[in-house]
Tab-separated table of C-alpha atoms and ligand atoms in Angstrom:
chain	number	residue	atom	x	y	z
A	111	UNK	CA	178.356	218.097	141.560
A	112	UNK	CA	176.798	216.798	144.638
A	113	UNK	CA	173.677	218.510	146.247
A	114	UNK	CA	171.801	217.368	149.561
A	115	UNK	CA	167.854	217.181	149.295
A	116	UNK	CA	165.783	217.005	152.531
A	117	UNK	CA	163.400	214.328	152.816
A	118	UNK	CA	160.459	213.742	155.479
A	119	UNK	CA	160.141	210.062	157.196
A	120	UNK	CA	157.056	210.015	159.339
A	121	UNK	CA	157.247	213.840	159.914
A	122	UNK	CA	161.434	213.993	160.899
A	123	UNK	CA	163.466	215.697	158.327
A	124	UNK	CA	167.005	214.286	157.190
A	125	UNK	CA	169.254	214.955	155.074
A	126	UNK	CA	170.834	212.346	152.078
A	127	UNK	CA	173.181	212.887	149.739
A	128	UNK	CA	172.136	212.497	146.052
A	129	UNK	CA	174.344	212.735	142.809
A	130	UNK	CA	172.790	214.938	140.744
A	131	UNK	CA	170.043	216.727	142.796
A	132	UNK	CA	166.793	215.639	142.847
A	133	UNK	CA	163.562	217.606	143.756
A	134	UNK	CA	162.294	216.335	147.303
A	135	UNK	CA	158.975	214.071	147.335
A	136	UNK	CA	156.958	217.463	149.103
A	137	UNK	CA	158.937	220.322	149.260
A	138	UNK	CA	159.832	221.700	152.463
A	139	UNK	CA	159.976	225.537	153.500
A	140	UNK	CA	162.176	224.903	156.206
A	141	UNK	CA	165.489	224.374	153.692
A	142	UNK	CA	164.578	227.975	152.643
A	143	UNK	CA	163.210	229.994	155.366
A	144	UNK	CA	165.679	232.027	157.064
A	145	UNK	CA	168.421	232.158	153.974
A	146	UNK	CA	168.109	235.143	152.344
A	147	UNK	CA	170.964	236.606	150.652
A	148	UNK	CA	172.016	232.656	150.141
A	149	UNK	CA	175.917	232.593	149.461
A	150	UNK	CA	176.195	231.708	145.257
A	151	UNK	CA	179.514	230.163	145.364
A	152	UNK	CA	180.986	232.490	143.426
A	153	UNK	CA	184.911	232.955	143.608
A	154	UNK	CA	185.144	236.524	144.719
A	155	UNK	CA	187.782	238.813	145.786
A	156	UNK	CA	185.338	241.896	146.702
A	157	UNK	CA	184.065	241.164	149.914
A	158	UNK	CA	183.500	243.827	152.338
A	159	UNK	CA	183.681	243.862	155.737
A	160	UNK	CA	180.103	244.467	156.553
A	161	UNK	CA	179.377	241.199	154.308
A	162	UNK	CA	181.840	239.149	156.332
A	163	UNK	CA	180.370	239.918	159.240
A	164	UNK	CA	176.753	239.674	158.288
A	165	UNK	CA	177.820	235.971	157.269
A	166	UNK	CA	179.039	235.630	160.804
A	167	UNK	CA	176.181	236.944	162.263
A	168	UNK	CA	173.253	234.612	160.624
A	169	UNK	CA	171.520	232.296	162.267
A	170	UNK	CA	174.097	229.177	163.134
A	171	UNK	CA	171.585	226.726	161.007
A	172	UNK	CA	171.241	229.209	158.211
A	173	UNK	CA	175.154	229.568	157.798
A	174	UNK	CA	175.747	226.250	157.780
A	175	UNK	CA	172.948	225.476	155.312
A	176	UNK	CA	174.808	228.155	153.285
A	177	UNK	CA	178.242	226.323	153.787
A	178	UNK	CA	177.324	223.327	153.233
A	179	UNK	CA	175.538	223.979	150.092
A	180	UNK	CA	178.721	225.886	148.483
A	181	UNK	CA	180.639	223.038	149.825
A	182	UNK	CA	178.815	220.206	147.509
A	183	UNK	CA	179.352	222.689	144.504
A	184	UNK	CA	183.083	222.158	144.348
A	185	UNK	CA	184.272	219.236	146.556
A	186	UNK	CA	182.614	215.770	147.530
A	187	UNK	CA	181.635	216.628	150.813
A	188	UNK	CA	182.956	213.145	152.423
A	189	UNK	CA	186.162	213.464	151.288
A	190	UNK	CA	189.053	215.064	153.578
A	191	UNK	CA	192.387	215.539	152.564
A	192	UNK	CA	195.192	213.967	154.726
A	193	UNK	CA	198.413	215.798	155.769
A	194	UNK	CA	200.919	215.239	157.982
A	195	UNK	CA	203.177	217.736	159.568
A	196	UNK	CA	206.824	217.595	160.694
A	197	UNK	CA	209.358	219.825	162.822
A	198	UNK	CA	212.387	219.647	159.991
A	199	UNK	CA	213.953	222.899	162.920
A	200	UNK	CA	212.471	222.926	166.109
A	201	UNK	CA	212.532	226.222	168.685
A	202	UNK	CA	215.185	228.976	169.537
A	203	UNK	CA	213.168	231.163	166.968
A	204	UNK	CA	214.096	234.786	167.354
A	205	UNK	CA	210.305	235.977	166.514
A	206	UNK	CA	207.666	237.358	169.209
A	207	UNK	CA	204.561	236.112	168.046
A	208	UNK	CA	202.393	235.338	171.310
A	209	UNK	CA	201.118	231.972	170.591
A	210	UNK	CA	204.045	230.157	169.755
A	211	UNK	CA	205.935	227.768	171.695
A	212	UNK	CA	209.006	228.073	169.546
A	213	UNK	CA	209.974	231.221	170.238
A	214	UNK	CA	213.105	231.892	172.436
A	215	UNK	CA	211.325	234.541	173.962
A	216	UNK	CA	209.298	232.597	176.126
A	217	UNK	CA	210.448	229.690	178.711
A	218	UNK	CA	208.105	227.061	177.315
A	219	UNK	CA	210.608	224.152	178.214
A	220	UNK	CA	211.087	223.054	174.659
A	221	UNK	CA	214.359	221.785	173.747
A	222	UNK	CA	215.668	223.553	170.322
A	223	UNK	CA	217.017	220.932	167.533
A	224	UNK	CA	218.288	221.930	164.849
A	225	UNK	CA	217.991	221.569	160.862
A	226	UNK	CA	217.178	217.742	160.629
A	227	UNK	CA	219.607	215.623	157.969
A	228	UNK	CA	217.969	214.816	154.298
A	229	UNK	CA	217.959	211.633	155.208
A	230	UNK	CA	215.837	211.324	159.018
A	231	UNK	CA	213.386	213.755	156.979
A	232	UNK	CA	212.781	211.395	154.477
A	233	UNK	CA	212.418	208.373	156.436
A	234	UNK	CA	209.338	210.369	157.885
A	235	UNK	CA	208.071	210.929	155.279
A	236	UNK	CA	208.521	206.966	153.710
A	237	UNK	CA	206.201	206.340	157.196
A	238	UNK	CA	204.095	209.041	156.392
A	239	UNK	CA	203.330	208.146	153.013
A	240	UNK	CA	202.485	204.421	154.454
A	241	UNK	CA	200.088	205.719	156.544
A	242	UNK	CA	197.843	206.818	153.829
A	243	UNK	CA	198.837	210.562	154.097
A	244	UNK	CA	198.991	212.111	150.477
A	245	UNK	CA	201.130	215.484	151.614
A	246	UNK	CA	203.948	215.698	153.672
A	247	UNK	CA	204.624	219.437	155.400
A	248	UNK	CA	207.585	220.528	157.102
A	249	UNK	CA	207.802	223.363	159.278
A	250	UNK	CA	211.168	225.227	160.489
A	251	UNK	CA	210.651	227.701	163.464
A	252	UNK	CA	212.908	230.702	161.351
A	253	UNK	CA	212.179	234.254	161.011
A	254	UNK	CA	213.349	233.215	157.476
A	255	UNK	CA	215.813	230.390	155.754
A	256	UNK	CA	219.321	231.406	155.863
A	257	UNK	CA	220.673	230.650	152.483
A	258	UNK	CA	223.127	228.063	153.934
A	259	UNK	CA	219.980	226.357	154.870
A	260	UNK	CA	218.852	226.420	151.367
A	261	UNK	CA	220.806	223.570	150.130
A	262	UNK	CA	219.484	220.519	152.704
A	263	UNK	CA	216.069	222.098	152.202
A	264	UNK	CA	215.617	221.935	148.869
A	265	UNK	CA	217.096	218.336	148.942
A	266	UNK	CA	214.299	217.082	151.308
A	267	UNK	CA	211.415	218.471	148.765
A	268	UNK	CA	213.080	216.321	145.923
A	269	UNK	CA	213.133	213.775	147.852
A	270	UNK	CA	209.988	213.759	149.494
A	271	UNK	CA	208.252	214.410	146.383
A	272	UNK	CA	210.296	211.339	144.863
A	273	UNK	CA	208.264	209.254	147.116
A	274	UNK	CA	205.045	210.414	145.415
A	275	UNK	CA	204.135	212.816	148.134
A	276	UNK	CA	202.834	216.334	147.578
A	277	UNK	CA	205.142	218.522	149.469
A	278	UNK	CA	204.398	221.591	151.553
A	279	UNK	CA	206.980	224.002	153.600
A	280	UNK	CA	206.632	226.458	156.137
A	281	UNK	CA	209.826	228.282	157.071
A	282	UNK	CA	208.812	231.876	157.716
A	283	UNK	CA	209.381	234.737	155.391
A	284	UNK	CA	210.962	234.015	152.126
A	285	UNK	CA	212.893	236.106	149.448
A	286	UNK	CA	211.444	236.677	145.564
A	287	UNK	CA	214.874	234.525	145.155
A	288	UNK	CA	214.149	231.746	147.535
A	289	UNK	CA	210.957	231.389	146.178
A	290	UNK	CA	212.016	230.632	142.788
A	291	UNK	CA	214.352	228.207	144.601
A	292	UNK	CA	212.023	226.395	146.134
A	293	UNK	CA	209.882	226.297	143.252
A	294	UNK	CA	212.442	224.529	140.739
A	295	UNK	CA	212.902	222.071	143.524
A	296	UNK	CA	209.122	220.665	143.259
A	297	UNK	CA	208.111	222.707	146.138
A	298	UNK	CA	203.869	222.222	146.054
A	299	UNK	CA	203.008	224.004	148.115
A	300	UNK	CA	203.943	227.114	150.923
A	301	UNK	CA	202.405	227.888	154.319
A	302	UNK	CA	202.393	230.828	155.439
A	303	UNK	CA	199.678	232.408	157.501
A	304	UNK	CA	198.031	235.721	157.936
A	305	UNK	CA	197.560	234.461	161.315
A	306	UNK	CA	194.609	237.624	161.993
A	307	UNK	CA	193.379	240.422	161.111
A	308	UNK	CA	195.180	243.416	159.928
A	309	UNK	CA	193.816	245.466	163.090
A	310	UNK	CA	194.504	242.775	165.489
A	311	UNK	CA	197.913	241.670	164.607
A	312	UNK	CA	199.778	244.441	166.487
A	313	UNK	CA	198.678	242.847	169.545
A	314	UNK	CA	200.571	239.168	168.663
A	315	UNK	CA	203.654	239.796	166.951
A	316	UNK	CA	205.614	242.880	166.778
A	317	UNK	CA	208.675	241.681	164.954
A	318	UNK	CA	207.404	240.904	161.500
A	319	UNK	CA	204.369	243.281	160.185
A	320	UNK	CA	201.222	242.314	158.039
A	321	UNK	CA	202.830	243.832	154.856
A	322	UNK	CA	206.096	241.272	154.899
A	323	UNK	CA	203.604	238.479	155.307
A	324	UNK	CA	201.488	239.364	152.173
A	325	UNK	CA	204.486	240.028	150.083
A	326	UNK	CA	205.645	236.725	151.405
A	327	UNK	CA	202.332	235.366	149.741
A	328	UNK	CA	203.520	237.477	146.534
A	329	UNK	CA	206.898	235.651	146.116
A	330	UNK	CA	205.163	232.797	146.480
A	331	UNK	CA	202.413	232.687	144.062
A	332	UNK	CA	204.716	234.779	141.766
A	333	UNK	CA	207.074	231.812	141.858
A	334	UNK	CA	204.331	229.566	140.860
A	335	UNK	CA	203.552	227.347	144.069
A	336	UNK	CA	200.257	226.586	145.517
A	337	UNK	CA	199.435	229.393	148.428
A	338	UNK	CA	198.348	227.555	152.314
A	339	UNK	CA	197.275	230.782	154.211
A	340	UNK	CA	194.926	231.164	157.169
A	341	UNK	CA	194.925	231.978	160.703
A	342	UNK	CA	194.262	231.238	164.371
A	343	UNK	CA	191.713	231.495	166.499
A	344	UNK	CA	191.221	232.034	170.265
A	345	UNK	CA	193.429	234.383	170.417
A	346	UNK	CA	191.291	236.845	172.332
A	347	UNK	CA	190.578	238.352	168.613
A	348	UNK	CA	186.942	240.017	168.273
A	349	UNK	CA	184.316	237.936	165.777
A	350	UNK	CA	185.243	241.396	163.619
A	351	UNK	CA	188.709	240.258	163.714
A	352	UNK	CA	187.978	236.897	162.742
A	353	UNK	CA	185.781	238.637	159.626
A	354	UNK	CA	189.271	240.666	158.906
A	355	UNK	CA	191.293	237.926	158.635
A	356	UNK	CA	188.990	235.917	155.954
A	357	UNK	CA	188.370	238.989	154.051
A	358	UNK	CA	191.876	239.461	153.808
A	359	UNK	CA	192.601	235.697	152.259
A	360	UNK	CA	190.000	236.283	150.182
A	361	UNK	CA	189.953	239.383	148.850
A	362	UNK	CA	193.912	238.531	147.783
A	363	UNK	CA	194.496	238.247	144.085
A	364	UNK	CA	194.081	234.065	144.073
A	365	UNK	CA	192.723	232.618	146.774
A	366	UNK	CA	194.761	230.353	148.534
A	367	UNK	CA	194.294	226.523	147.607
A	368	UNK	CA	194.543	225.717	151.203
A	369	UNK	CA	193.435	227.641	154.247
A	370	UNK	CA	194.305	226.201	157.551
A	371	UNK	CA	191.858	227.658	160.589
A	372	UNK	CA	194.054	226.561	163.942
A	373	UNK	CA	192.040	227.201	167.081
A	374	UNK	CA	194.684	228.359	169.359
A	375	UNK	CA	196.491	225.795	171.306
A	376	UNK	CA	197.371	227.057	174.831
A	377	UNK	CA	201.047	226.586	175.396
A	378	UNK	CA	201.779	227.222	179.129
A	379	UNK	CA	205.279	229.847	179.420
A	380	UNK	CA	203.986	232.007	176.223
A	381	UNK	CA	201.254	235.595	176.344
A	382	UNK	CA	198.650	233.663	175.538
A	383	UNK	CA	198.468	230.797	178.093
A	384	UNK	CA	195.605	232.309	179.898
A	385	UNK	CA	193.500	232.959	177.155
A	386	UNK	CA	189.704	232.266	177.757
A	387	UNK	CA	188.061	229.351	175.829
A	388	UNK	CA	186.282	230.472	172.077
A	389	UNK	CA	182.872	229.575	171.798
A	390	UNK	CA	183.019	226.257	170.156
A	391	UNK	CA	180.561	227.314	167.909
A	392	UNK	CA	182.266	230.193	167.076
A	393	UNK	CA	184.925	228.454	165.642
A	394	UNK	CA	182.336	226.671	163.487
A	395	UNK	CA	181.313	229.222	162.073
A	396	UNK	CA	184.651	230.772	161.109
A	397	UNK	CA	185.278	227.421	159.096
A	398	UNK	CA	181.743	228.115	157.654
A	399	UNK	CA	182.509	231.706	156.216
A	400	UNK	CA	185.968	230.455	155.054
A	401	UNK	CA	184.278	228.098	152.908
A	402	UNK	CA	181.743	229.892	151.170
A	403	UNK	CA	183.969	233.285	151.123
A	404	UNK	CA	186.819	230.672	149.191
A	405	UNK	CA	185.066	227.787	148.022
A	406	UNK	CA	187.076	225.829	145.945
A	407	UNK	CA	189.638	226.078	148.713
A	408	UNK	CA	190.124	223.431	151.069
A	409	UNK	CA	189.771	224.593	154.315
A	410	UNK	CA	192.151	223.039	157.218
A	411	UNK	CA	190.831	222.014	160.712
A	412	UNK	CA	194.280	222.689	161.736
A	413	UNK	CA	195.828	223.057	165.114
A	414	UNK	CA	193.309	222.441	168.272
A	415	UNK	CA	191.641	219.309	167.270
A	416	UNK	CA	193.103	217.208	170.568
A	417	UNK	CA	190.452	219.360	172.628
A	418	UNK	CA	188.060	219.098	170.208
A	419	UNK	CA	185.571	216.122	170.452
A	420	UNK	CA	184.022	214.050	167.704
A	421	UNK	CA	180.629	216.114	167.525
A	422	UNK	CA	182.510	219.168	166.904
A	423	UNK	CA	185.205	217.444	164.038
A	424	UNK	CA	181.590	216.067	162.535
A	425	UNK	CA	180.217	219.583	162.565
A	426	UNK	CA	183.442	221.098	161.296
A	427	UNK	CA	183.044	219.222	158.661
A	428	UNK	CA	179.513	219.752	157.740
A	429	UNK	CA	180.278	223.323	157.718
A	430	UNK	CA	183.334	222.852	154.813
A	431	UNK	CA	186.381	221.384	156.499
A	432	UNK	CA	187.778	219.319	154.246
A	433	UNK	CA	191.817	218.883	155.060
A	434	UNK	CA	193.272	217.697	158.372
A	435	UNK	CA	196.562	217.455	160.052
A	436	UNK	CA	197.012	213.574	160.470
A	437	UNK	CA	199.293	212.130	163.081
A	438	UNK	CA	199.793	212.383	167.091
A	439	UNK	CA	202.257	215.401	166.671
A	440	UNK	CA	201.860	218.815	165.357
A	441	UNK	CA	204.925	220.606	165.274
A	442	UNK	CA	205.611	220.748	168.848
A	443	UNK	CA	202.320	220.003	170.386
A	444	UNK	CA	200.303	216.998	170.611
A	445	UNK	CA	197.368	215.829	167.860
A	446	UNK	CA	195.114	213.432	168.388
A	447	UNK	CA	195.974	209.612	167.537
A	448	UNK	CA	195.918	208.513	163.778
A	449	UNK	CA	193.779	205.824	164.787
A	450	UNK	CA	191.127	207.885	166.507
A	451	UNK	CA	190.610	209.815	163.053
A	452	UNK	CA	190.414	206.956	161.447
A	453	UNK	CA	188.000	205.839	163.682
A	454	UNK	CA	185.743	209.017	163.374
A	455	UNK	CA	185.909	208.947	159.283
A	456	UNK	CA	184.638	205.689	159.325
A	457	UNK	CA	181.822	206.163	162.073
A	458	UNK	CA	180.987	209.108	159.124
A	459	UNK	CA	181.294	207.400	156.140
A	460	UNK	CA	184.140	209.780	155.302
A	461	UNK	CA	187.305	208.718	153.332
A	462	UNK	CA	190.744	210.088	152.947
A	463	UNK	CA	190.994	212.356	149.733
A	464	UNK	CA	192.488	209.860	147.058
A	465	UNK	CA	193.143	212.106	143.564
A	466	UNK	CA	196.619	212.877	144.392
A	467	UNK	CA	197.457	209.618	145.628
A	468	UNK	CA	196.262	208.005	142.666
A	469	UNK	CA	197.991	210.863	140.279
A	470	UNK	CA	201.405	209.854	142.000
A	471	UNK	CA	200.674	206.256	142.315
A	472	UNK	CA	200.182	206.194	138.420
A	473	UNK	CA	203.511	208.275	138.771
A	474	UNK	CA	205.397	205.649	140.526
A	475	UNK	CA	204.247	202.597	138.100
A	476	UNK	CA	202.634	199.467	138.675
A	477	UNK	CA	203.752	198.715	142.018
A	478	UNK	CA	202.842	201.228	144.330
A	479	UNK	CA	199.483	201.458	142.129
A	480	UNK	CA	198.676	197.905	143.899
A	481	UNK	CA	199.355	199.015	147.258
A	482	UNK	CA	196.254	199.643	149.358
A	483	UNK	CA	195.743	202.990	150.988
A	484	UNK	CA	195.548	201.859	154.721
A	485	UNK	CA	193.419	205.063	155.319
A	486	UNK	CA	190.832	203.975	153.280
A	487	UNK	CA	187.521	202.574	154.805
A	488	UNK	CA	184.303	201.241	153.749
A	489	UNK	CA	182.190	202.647	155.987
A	490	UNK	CA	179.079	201.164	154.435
A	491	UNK	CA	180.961	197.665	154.992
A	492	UNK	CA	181.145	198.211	159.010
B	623	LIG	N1	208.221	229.965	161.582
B	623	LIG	C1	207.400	229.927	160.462
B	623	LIG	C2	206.351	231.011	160.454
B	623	LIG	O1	205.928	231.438	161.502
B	623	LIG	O2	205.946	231.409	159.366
B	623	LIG	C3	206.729	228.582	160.229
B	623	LIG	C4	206.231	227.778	161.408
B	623	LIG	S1	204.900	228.485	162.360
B	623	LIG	C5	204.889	227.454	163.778
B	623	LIG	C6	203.448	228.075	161.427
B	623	LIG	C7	202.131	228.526	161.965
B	623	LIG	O3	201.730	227.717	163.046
B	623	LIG	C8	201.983	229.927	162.507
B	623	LIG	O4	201.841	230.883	161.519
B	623	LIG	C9	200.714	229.811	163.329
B	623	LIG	O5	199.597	230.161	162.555
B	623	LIG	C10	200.670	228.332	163.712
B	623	LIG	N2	200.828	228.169	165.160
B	623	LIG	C11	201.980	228.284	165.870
B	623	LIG	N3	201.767	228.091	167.183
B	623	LIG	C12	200.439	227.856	167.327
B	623	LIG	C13	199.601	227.605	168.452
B	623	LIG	N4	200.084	227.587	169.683
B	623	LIG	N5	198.292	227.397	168.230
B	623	LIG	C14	197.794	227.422	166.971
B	623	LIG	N6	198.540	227.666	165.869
B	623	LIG	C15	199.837	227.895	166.050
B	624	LIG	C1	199.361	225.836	160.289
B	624	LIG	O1	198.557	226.723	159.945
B	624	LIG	N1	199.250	225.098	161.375
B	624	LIG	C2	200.354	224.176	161.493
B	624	LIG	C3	201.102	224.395	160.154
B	624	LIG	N2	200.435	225.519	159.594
B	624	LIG	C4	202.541	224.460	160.106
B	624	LIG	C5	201.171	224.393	162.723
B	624	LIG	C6	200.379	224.332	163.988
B	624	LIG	C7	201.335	224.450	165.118
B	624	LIG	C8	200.668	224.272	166.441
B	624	LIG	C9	201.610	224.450	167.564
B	624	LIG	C10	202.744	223.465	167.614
B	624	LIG	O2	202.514	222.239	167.485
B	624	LIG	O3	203.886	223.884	167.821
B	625	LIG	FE1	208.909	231.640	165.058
B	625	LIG	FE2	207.025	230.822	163.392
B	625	LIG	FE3	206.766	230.488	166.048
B	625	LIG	FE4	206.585	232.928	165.029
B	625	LIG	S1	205.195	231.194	164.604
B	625	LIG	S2	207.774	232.343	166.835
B	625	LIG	S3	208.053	232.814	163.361
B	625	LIG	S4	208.259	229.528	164.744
């Protein structure tokens, strides 16, 4: 377990990382002042929504201090997972929700393709795994797979997890049935978000209600995948809304093991073009209650990084953020360069989460255990 102690230079507080804690040379009030009620770190599936939104309402420095702190209890705080996200069915879906540029119901000007062959899939995913990325996710814009689908789609999760990839899939609502399906075929993990809050959803998407979406989340834990749930952001949701939605994840049965926060990303043609900025900080602090509300989750800075600079990445990931889409492409919309990430995680001393790689690389025998991750950096060494 890692823990941060402050330490006082000449009068200036900063913070280092020390493995296990150590008690600070002179103590200082100021890492306790202003934290009562300090978040435990328990895993609970209780929370009100009063407690939500007093987390959201503290002090900014007080909930990231909280944050943070839960953070170091379960993960190494500068290590972020690496994902990287395909279109496997792009467009003409036949769903409303507001933010999307996939769906036929607004002229967004992107061309439909449809359901890629096993085998263009896979060389994506041979150039993902080069690139250092440890899960490969594919994303269909369906309602739900049609079971003539099922047959190419559970051939690309064999053979993306035959390349020693953890696989993820997000294809909208899925059967008990299709769950199983996917299961047997090595499926790792499902996506499928909550998007908001029960109160708010109404307002984005009328043609699929909250209740399919949690028994969606049923079928799949019941079929004995790993649960990605979260939301967006931006959407011209209240801070209460925002509370709704991470009481909801957490207060489900399991938590999720992944929970991607997307800040919205405008797309001009759908409802919610015009929607006024978030507060920056805002979205900060929705990544901070996510992670001490589910803290052995890892928490997703998901869509809405390209307009995001390097501060706020650096503070997203102070306050828990430990996952990333990796890659210049979303699913339709653009992400910024590989390069520039790597860039960033070396200017913090932050590297690429290795366990699964090195699980599958042990997997795969000798050979791909030699080859270097090209994600990895030595920040120390720059
Ligand atoms: N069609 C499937 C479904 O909706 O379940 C899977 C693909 S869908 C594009 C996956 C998720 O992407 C959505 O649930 C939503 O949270 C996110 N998303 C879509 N458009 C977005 C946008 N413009 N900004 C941020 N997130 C977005
Ligand atoms: C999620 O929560 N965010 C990703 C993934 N799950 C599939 C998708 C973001 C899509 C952003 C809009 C686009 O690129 O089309
Ligand atoms: Fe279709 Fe998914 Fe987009 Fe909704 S979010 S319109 S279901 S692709």
């Amino acid at each position: 377990m890692h823990s941060f102690v402050a330490t006082t230079q000449s009068g200036a507080t900063s913070l280092s990382a020390t493995t296990p804690a150590t008690a600070p040379a002179t103590p200082l009030a100021t890492t306790v002042v202003g934290t009562s009620a300090t978040a435990s770190g328990a895993i609970r599936h209780d929370w009100s929504r009063q407690e939500v939104e007093k987390l959201f309402a503290l002090p900014f420095n007080d909930l990231l201090f909280q944050a943070h702190t839960v953070h170091r209890q379960y993960f190494d705080p500068n290590q972020v997972q690496v994902s990287t996200l395909l279109s496997i069915k792009t467009g003409a879906c036949p769903e409303d929700c507001a933010y999307c540029p996939q769906s036929t119901r607004y002229d967004t000007g992107l061309e439909a393709e449809a359901l890629m062959e096993i085998e263009q899939v896979l060389e994506q995913a041979r150039a993902a795994a080069a690139s250092g990325a440890t899960r490969f996710c594919m994303g269909a814009a369906w309602r739900s797979p049609k079971q003539r689908d099922m047959p190419k789609v559970v051939a690309m999760v064999k053979g993306v997890r035959a390349l020693g990839l953890e696989s993820c899939m997000t294809l909208g609502m899925l059967t008990r049935e299709q769950a199983q399906e996917l299961s047997e075929a090595g499926l790792d993990y499902y996506n499928h978000n909550l998007d908001t809050s029960p109160e708010f959803y109404g307002e984005i998407i009328t043609t699929r209600t909250y209740q399919d979406r949690l028994e969606t989340l049923d079928h799949v834990r019941d079929a004995g995948m790993k649960v990605c749930s979260g939301g967006i952001v931006g959407m011209g949701e209240t801070q209460t809304d925002r509370a709704g939605l991470l009481q909801q994840l957490a207060n489900l049965p399991q938590h999720p093991e992944s929970v991607p926060i997307n800040m919205l990303v405008r797309v001009q043609g759908t409802p919610l073009a015009a929607e006024a900025d978030l507060d920056p900080f805002e979205f900060i602090r929705t990544i901070a209650a996510a992670r001490i509300m589910m803290p052995a989750s890892h928490v997703r800075l998901s869509a809405g990084r390209e307009e995001m600079n390097e501060q706020m990445h650096a503070l997203a990931y102070f306050a828990g953020a430990n996952s990333i889409f990796y890659g210049e492409k979303l699913l339709t919309t653009p992400n910024p360069q590989a390069n520039t990430d790597m860039a960033l995680f070396a200017r913090l001393g932050i590297q690429p989460e290795r366990r699964h790689v090195e699980m599958d690389l042990e997997w795969n025998g000798e050979q791909a255990s030699q080859a270097p991750n090209p994600l990895f950096y030595d920040a120390a060494a720059r």
